[in-house]
Coordinates of C-alpha atoms in Angstrom, one line a residue:
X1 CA -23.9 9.4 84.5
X2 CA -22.7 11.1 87.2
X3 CA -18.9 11.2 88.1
X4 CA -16.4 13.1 90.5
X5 CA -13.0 14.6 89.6
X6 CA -10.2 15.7 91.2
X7 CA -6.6 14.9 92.6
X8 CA -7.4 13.7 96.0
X9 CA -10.4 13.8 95.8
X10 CA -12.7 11.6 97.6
X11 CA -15.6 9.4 96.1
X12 CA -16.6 8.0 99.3
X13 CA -15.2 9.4 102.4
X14 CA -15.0 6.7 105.1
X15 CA -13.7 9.0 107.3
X16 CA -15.6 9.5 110.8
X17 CA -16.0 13.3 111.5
X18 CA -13.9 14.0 114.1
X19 CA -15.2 17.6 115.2
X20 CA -18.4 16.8 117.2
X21 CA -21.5 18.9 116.4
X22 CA -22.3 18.8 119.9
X23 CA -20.9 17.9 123.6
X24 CA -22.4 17.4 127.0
X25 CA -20.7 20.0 129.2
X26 CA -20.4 19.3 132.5
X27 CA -22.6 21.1 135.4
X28 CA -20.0 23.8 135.7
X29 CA -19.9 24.5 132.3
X30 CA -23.7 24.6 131.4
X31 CA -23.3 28.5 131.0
X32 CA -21.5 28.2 127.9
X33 CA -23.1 27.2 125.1
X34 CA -20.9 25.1 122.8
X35 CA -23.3 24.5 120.0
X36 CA -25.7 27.0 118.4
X37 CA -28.3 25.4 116.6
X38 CA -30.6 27.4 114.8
X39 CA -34.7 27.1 114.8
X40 CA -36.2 25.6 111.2
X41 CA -39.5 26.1 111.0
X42 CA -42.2 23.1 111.0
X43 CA -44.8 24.8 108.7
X44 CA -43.8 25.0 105.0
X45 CA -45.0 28.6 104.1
X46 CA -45.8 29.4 100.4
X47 CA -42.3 31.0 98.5
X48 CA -42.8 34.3 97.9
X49 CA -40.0 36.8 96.8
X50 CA -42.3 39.9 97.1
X51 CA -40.7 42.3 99.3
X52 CA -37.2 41.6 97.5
X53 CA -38.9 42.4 94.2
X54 CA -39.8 46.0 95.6
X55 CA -36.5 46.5 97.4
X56 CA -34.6 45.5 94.1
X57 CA -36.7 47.3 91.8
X58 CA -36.2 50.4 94.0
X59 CA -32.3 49.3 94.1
X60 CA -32.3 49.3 89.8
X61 CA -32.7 53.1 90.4
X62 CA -30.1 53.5 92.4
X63 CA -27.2 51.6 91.4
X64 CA -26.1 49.8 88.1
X65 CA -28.3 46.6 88.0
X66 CA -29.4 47.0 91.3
X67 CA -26.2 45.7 92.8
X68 CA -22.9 46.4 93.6
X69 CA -21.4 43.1 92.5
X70 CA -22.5 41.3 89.0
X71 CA -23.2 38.2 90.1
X72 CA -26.2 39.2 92.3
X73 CA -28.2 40.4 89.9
X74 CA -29.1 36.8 88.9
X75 CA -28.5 37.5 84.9
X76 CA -27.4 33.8 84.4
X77 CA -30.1 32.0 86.4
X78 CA -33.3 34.3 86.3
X79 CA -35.5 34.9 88.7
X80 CA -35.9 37.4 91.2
X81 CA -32.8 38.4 92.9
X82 CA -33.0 38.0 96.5
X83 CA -32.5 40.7 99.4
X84 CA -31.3 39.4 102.4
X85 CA -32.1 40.5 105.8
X86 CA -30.0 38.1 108.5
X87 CA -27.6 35.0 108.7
X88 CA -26.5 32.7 111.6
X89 CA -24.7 29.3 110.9
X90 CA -25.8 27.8 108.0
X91 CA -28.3 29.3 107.5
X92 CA -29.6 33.3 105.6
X93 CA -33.1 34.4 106.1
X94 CA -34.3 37.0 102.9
X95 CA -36.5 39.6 103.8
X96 CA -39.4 37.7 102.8
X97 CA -39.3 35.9 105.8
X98 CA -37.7 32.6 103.7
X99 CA -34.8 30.5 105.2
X100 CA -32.2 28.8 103.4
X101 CA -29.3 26.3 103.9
X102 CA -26.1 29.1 102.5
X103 CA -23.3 27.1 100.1
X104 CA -22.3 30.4 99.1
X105 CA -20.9 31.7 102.4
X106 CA -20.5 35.2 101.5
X107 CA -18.4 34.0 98.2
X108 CA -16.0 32.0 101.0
X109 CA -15.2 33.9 103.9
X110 CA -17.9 31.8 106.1
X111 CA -15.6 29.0 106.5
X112 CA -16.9 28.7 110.7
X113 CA -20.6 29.8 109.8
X114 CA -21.5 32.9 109.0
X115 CA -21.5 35.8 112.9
X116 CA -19.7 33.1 114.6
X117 CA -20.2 33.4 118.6
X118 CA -19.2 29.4 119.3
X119 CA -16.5 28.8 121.8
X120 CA -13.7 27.1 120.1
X121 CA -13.5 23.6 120.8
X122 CA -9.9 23.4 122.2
X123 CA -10.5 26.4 124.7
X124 CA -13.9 25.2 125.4
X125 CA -11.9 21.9 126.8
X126 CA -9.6 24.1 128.4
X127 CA -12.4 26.3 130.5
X128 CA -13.5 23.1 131.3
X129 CA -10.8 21.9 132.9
X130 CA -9.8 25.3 134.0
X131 CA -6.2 24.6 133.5
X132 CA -3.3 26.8 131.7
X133 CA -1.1 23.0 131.0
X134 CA -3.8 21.9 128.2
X135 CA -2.4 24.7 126.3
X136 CA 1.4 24.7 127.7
X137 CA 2.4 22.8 124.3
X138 CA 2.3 26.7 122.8
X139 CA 3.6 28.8 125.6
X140 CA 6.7 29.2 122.7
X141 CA 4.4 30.6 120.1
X142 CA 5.2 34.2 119.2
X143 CA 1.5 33.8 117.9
X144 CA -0.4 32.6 120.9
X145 CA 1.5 34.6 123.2
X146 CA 0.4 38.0 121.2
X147 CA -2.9 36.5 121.3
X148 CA -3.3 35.7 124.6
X149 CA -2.2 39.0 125.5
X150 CA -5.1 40.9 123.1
X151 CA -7.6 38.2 124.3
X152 CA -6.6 39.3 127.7
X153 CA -6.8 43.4 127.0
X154 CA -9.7 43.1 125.1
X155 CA -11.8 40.8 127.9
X156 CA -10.3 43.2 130.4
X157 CA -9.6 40.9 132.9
X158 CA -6.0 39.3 134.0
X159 CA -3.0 38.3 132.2
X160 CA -3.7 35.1 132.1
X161 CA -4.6 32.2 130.4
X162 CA -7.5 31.2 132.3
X163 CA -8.7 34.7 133.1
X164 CA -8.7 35.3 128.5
X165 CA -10.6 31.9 128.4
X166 CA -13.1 31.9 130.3
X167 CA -14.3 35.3 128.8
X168 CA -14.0 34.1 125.6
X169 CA -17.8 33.2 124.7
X170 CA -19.1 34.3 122.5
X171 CA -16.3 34.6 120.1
X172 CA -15.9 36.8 117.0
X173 CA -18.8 38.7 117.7
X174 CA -17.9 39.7 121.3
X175 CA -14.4 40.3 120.1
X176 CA -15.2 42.5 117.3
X177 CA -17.9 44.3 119.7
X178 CA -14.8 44.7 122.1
X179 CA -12.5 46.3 119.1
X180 CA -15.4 48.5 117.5
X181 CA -15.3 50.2 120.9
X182 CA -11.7 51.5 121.1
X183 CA -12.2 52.4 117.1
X184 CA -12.3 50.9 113.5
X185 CA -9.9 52.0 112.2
X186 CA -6.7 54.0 113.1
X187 CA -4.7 55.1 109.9
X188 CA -1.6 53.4 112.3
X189 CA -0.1 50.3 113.2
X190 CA -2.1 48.1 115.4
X191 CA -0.9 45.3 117.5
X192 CA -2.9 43.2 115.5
X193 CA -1.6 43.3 112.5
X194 CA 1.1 41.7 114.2
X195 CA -0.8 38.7 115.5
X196 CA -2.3 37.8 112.0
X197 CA 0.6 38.5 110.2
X198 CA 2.4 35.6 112.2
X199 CA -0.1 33.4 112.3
X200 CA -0.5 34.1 108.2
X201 CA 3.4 33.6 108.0
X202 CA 3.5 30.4 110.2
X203 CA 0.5 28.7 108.0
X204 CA 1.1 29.5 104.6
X205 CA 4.4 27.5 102.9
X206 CA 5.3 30.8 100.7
X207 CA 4.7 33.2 103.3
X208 CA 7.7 34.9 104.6
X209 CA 6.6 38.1 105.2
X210 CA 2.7 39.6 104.4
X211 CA 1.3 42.9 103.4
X212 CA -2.4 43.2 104.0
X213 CA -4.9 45.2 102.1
X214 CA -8.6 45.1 101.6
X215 CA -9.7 42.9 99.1
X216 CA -8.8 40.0 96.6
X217 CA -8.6 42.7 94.0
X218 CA -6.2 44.8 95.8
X219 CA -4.1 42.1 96.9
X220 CA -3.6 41.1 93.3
X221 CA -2.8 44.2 91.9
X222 CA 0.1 44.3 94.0
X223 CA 1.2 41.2 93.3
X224 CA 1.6 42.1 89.9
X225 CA 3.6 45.5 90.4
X226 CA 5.7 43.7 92.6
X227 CA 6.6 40.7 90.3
X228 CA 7.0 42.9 87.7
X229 CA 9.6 45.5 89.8
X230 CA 11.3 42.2 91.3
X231 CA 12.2 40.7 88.0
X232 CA 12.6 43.6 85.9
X233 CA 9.9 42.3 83.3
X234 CA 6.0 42.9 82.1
X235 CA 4.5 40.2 80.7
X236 CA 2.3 37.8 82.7
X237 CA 0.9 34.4 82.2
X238 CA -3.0 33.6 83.6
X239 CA -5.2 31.0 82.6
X240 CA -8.5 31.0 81.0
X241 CA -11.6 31.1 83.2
X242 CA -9.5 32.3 86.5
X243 CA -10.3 35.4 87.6
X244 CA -7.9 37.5 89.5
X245 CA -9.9 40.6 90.6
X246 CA -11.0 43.2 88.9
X247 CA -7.7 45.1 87.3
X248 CA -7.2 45.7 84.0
X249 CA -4.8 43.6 83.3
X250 CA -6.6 40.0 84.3
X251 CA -9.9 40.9 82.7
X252 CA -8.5 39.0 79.9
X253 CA -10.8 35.7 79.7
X254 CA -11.5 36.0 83.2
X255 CA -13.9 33.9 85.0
X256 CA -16.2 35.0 88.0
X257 CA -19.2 37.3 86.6
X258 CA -17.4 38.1 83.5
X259 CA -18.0 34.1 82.9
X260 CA -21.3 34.6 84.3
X261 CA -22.6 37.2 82.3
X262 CA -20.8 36.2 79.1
X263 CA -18.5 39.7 78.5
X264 CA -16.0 38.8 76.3
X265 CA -13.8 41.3 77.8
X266 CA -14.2 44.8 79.8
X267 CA -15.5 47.7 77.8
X268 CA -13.1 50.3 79.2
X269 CA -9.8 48.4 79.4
X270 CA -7.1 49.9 77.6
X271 CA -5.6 47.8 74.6
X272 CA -2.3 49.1 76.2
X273 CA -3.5 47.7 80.0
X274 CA -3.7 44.3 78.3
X275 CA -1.1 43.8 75.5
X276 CA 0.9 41.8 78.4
X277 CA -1.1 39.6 79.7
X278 CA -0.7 36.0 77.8
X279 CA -3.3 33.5 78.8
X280 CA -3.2 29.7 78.5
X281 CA -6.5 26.9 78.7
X282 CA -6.1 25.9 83.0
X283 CA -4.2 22.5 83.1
X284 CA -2.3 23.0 79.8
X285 CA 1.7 22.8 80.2
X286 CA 2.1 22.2 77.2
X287 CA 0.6 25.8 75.7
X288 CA 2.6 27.5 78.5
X289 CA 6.2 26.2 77.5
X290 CA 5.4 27.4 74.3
X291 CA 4.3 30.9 75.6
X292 CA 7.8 30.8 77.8
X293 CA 9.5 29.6 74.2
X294 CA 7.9 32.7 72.4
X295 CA 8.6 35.3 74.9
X296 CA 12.2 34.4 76.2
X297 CA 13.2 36.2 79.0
X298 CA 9.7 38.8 79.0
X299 CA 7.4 36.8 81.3
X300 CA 7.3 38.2 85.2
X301 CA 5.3 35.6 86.4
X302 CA 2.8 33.0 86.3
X303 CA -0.4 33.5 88.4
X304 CA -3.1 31.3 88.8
X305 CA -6.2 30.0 91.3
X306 CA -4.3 26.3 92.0
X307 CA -7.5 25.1 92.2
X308 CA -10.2 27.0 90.0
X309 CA -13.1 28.4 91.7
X310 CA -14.2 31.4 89.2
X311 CA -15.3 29.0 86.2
X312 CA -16.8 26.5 88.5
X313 CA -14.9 23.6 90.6
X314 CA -11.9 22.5 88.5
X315 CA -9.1 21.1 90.1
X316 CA -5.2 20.8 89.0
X317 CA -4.2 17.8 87.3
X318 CA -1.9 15.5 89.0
X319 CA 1.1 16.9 87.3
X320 CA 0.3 20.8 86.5
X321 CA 1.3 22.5 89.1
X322 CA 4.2 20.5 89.4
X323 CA 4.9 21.4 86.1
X324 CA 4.3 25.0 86.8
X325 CA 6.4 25.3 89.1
X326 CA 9.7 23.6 87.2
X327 CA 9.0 25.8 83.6
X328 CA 8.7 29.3 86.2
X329 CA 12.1 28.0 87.8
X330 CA 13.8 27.5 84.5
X331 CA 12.8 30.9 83.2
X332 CA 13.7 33.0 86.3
X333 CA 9.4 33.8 86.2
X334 CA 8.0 33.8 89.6
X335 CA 4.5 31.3 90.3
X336 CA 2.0 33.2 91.9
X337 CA -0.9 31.0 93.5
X338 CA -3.8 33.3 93.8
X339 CA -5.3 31.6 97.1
X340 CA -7.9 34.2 97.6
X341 CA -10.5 31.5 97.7
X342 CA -8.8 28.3 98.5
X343 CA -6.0 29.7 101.2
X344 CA -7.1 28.8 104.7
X345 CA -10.1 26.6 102.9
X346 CA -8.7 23.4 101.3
X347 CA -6.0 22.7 103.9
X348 CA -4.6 25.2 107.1
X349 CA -1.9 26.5 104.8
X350 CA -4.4 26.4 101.8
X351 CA -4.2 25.1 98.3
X352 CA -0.1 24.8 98.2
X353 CA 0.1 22.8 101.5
X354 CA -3.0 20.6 100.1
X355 CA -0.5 19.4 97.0
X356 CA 2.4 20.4 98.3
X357 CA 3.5 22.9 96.3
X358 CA 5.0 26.0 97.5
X359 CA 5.0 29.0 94.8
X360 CA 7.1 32.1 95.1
X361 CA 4.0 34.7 95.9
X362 CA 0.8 34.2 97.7
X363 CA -2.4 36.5 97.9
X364 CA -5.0 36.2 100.2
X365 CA -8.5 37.4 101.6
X366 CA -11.6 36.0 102.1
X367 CA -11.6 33.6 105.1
X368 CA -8.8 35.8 106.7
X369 CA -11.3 38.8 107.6
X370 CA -13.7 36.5 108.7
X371 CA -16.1 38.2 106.5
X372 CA -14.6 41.5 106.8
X373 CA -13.2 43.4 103.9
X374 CA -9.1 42.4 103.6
X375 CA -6.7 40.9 101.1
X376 CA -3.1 40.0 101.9
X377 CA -0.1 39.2 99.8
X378 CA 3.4 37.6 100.7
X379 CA 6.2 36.0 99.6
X380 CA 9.6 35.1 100.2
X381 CA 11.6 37.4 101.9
X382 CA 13.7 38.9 99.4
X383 CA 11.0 39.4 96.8
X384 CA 8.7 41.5 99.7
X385 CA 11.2 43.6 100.5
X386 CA 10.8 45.4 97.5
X387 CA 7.2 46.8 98.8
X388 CA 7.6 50.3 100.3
X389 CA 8.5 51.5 102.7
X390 CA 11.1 48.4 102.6
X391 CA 11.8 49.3 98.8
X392 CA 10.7 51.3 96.0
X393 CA 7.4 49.0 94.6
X394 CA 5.0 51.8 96.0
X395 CA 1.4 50.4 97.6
X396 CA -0.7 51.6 100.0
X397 CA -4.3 51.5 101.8
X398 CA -5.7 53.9 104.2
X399 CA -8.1 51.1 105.7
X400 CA -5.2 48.6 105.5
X401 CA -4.6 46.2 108.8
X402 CA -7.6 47.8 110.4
X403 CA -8.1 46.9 113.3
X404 CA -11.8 45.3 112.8
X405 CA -10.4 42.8 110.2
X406 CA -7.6 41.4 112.2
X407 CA -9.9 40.8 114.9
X408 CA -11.8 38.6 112.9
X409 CA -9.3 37.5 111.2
X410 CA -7.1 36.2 114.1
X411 CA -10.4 35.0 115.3
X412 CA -11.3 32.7 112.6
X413 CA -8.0 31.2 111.8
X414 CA -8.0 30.2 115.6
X415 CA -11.3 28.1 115.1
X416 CA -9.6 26.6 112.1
X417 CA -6.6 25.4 114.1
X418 CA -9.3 22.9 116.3
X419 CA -8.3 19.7 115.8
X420 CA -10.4 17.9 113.3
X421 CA -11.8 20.9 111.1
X422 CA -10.6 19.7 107.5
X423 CA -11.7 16.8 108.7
X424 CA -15.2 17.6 109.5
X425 CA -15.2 19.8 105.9
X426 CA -14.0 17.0 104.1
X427 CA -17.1 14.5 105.5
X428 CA -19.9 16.7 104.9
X429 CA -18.3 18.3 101.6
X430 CA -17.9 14.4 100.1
X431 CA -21.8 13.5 101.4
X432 CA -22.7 16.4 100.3
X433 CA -21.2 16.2 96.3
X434 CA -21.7 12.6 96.2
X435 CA -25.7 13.0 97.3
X436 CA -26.2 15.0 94.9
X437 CA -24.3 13.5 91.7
X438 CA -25.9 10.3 93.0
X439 CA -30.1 12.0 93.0
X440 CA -28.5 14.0 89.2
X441 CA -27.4 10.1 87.9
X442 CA -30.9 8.4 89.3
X443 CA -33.0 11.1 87.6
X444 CA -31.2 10.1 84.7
X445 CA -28.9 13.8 84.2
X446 CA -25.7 13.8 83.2
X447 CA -23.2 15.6 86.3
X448 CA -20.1 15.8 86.7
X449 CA -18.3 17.4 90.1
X450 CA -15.7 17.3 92.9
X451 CA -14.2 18.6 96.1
X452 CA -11.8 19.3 97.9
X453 CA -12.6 19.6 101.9
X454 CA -14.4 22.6 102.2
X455 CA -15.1 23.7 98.5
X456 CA -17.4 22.0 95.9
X457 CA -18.4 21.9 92.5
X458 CA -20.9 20.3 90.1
X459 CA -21.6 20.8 86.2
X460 CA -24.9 19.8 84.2
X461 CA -21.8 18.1 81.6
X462 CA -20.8 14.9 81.5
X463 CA -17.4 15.5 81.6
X464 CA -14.2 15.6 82.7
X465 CA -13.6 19.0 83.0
X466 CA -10.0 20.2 83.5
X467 CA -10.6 24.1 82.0
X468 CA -12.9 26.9 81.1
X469 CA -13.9 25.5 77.7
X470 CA -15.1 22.3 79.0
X471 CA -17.1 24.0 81.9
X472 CA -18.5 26.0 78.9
X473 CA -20.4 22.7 77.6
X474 CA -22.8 22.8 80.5
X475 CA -26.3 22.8 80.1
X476 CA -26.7 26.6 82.0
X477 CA -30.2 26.4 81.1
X478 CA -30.6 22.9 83.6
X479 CA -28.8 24.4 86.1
X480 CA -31.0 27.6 85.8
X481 CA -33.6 26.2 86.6
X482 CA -32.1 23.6 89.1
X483 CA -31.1 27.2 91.0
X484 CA -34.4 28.3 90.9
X485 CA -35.8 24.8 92.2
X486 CA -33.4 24.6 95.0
X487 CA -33.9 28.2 96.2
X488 CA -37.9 27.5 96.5
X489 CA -36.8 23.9 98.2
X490 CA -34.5 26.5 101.0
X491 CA -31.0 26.0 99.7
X492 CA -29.2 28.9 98.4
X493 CA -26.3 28.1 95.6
X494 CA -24.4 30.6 94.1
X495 CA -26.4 31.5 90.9
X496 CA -24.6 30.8 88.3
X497 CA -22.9 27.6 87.1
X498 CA -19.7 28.9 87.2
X499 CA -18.6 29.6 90.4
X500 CA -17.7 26.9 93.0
X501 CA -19.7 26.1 96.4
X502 CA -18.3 26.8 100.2
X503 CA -19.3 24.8 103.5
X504 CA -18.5 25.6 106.8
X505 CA -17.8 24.4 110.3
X506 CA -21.3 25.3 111.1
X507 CA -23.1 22.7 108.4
X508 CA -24.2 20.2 109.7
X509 CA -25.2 16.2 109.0
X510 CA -28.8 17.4 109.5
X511 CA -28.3 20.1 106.9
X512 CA -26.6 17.8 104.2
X513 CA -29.4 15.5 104.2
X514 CA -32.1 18.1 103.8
X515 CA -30.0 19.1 101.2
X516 CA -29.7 16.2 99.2
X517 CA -33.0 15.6 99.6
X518 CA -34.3 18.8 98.1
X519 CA -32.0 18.3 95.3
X520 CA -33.8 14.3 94.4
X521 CA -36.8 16.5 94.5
X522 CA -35.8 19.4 92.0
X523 CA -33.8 17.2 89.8
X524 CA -36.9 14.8 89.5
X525 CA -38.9 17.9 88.1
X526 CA -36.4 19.6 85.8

């Protein structure tokens, strides 16, 4: 039986896409292309992995497992990893020659298809009527003022709205062509940090002010110093099966490729690195009150993925976070959502405007490089002013607000700002799920799965499954070889069976369906 979980979740989404996978332009506008749509071949050639095989037996010599990120290798699925040569869209071509449908998206950050150079929609509308008043209803944006300027500057044209539009296509890739020329990276404050840090700030609930750095792990790490120095205490509460980055003090039943490759724990990691980090089964209150009862007055904070990504798709029950965020008030703790994966992907100001809750701390990363290396954390005011040189929580990054990342950064949040793109995720994301717990029930498998607009999940269980230890009843061995049936069919999932899948703005109906029906065909044979 297959069945879907998840608070606000959709079964079946009646919802009509509202973000249009293709317009007629007038004759003026014929020079811009809107939609990009990428060439599938007709012949099926024969699957053959040969020229990654050499290139990651070569790679085996050169770096530990071949990779440098555990997941890749494939450990948990089998098979021969894949090298990968190009992506566009949806789409990732290996080096083979083969071409797949991606629902990994570059573990997230491919929320508007992966080397984006698609006009946005509202600007594209704009061009076309070659008018500043479409867009008058922001001239009092701090945000699209600094924007406008930099698209301006970088276009090198006039200060004005029209003259930054019309130069506009094609999009991230022009504009980080455009930023790559005057340097990538300064050691110095950029304008641009700026311009994402307000449009971070004005999007995300719990983000008064931000500090960016460059990656999830990073942005994490901080986090932690900083709730610690704010509250004058050590101890921290995470959940089972999240994983927070790579630090010593969350590699405590973390999820991610310590789940995947089934380490207990991180050979290496101090006993003393550890001995405050408490952890709790996901969607337990219960265990946490008691932890709060046990450790009165000791526990910093409370972080958490609000809606776990790292041990598979499991969503919050109706009344955890809630909960959460009542027991961290009561106990002067602070609640850190760790939104690396789901900020800027389940709703515009990510998984706390989604289920409106707002935590005291926030990190970032992911979709806000636009595939570029960056994390960010933020917070209320008061607690962020502790961060140097503000206050006396030291952190620091020489690469930090480079100038490359904010470009894409500011560039991608823009796209997501269209109207109708949650919209548009949550449509394909639902027929997407659904198909495929519908072709797992009719070839008589037992699935279970959800999502939430852009993100997605599905376990070889039978469910529910609200935390790491029920994920842990899969059947990996199914999905192992569902992986491998799918990959041969052209769909690329991430390769384990605990980790969650991404779409993107540049999916579309066509590639749902072919996806669906690859999966009737591999779940037929397995």
């Amino acid at each position: 039986m297959a069945s879907v979980a998840g608070v606000g979740v959709s079964w079946r989404s009646s919802k009509a896409a509202l973000l249009p996978s293709s317009v007629k332009p007038s004759r003026a506008a014929t020079r811009l292309a809107f939609t990009v749509r990428n060439t599938i071949s007709v012949e099926k050639k024969n699957y053959t992995l040969q020229k990654s095989e050499e290139i990651f037996n070569a790679a085996k010599k050169l770096m530990p497992g071949g990779v440098n990120s555990p997941v890749r290798a494939f450990k948990s699925v089998g098979g021969q990893p894949i090298v990968f040569d190009s992506v566009k869209g949806s789409r990732m071509w290996d080096v083979d020659g083969n071409e797949y449908i991606d629902y990994v998206g570059s573990w997230g950050p491919a929320i508007i298809g992966h080397a984006d150079d698609k006009v946005p929609f509202i600007f594209y509308i704009a061009w076309l009527l070659n008018s500043d008043v479409f867009l008058s209803f922001q001239a009092n944006s701090t945000v699209i003022s600094l924007w406008a300027k930099v698209t301006c500057t970088v276009c090198k044209h006039s200060n004005s709205w029209a003259g930054g539009l019309k130069l506009l296509a094609p999009f991230v890739n022009a504009a980080l062509i455009e930023t790559l020329k005057k340097g990538t990276s300064f050691g110095a404050p950029c304008i641009l940090e700026n311009v994402l840090a307000e449009m971070v700030i004005s999007a995300v609930p719990s983000v008064e002010m931000v500090r960016f750095v460059n990656s999830g792990t990073e942005a994490c790490m901080g986090v932690l110093r900083l709730a610690r120095a704010f509250t004058g205490r050590e101890k921290l509460i995470k959940f089972e099966g999240c994983y927070h980055g790579h630090a010593n003090a969350f590699l405590v039943k973390a999820g991610s490729g310590v789940a995947t490759l089934g380490l207990p724990d991180s050979p290496g990691v101090p006993s003393g690195a550890t001995m405050d980090t408490l952890t709790s089964p996901y969607n337990d209150l219960e265990t946490v009150k008691k932890l709060f009862e046990t450790h009165k007055g000791e526990i910093a904070a409370v972080i958490l993925e609000p809606v776990v990504g790292n041990a598979g798709f499991i969503p919050p029950k109706p009344e955890f976070l809630n909960g959460l965020r009542e027991i961290t008030e009561q106990n002067g703790a602070l609640l850190i959502f760790d939104e690396v994966m789901t900020g800027f992907r389940l709703a515009y100001g990510g998984a706390q405007e989604y289920f409106g809750i707002t935590p005291d701390l926030t990190t970032l990363g992911k979709v806000i490089g636009g595939g570029l290396p960056v994390g960010a954390y933020g917070g209320r005011k008061d607690i962020m002013q502790m961060v140097a040189p503000a206050g006396p929580m030291y952190q620091a990054g020489t690469l930090s607000g480079n100038p490359l990342a904010m470009t894409a950064g500011i560039h991608t949040l823009k796209r997501l700002m269209e109207p109708g793109t949650y919209e548009y995720l949550d449509k394909i994301t639902s027929d997407l799920t659904n198909g495929i717990l519908d072709a797992g029930e009719r070839a008589g498998h037992e699935m279970y799965g959800g999502y939430i607009h852009g993100m997605f999940g599905f376990f070889f269980n039978a469910g529910p499954v609200h935390n790491f230890e029920d994920a842990k009843k899969s059947d990996a061995a199914k999905f192992a070889r569902f992986h491998r049936g799918m990959l041969e069919e052209g769909v690329y999932l991430a390769p384990s069976q605990f980790e969650a899948g991404f779409t993107s703005l540049a999916h579309t109906h066509k590639d749902i369906e072919q996806t669906i029906e690859a999966a009737e065909r591999v779940l037929k044979r397995i």
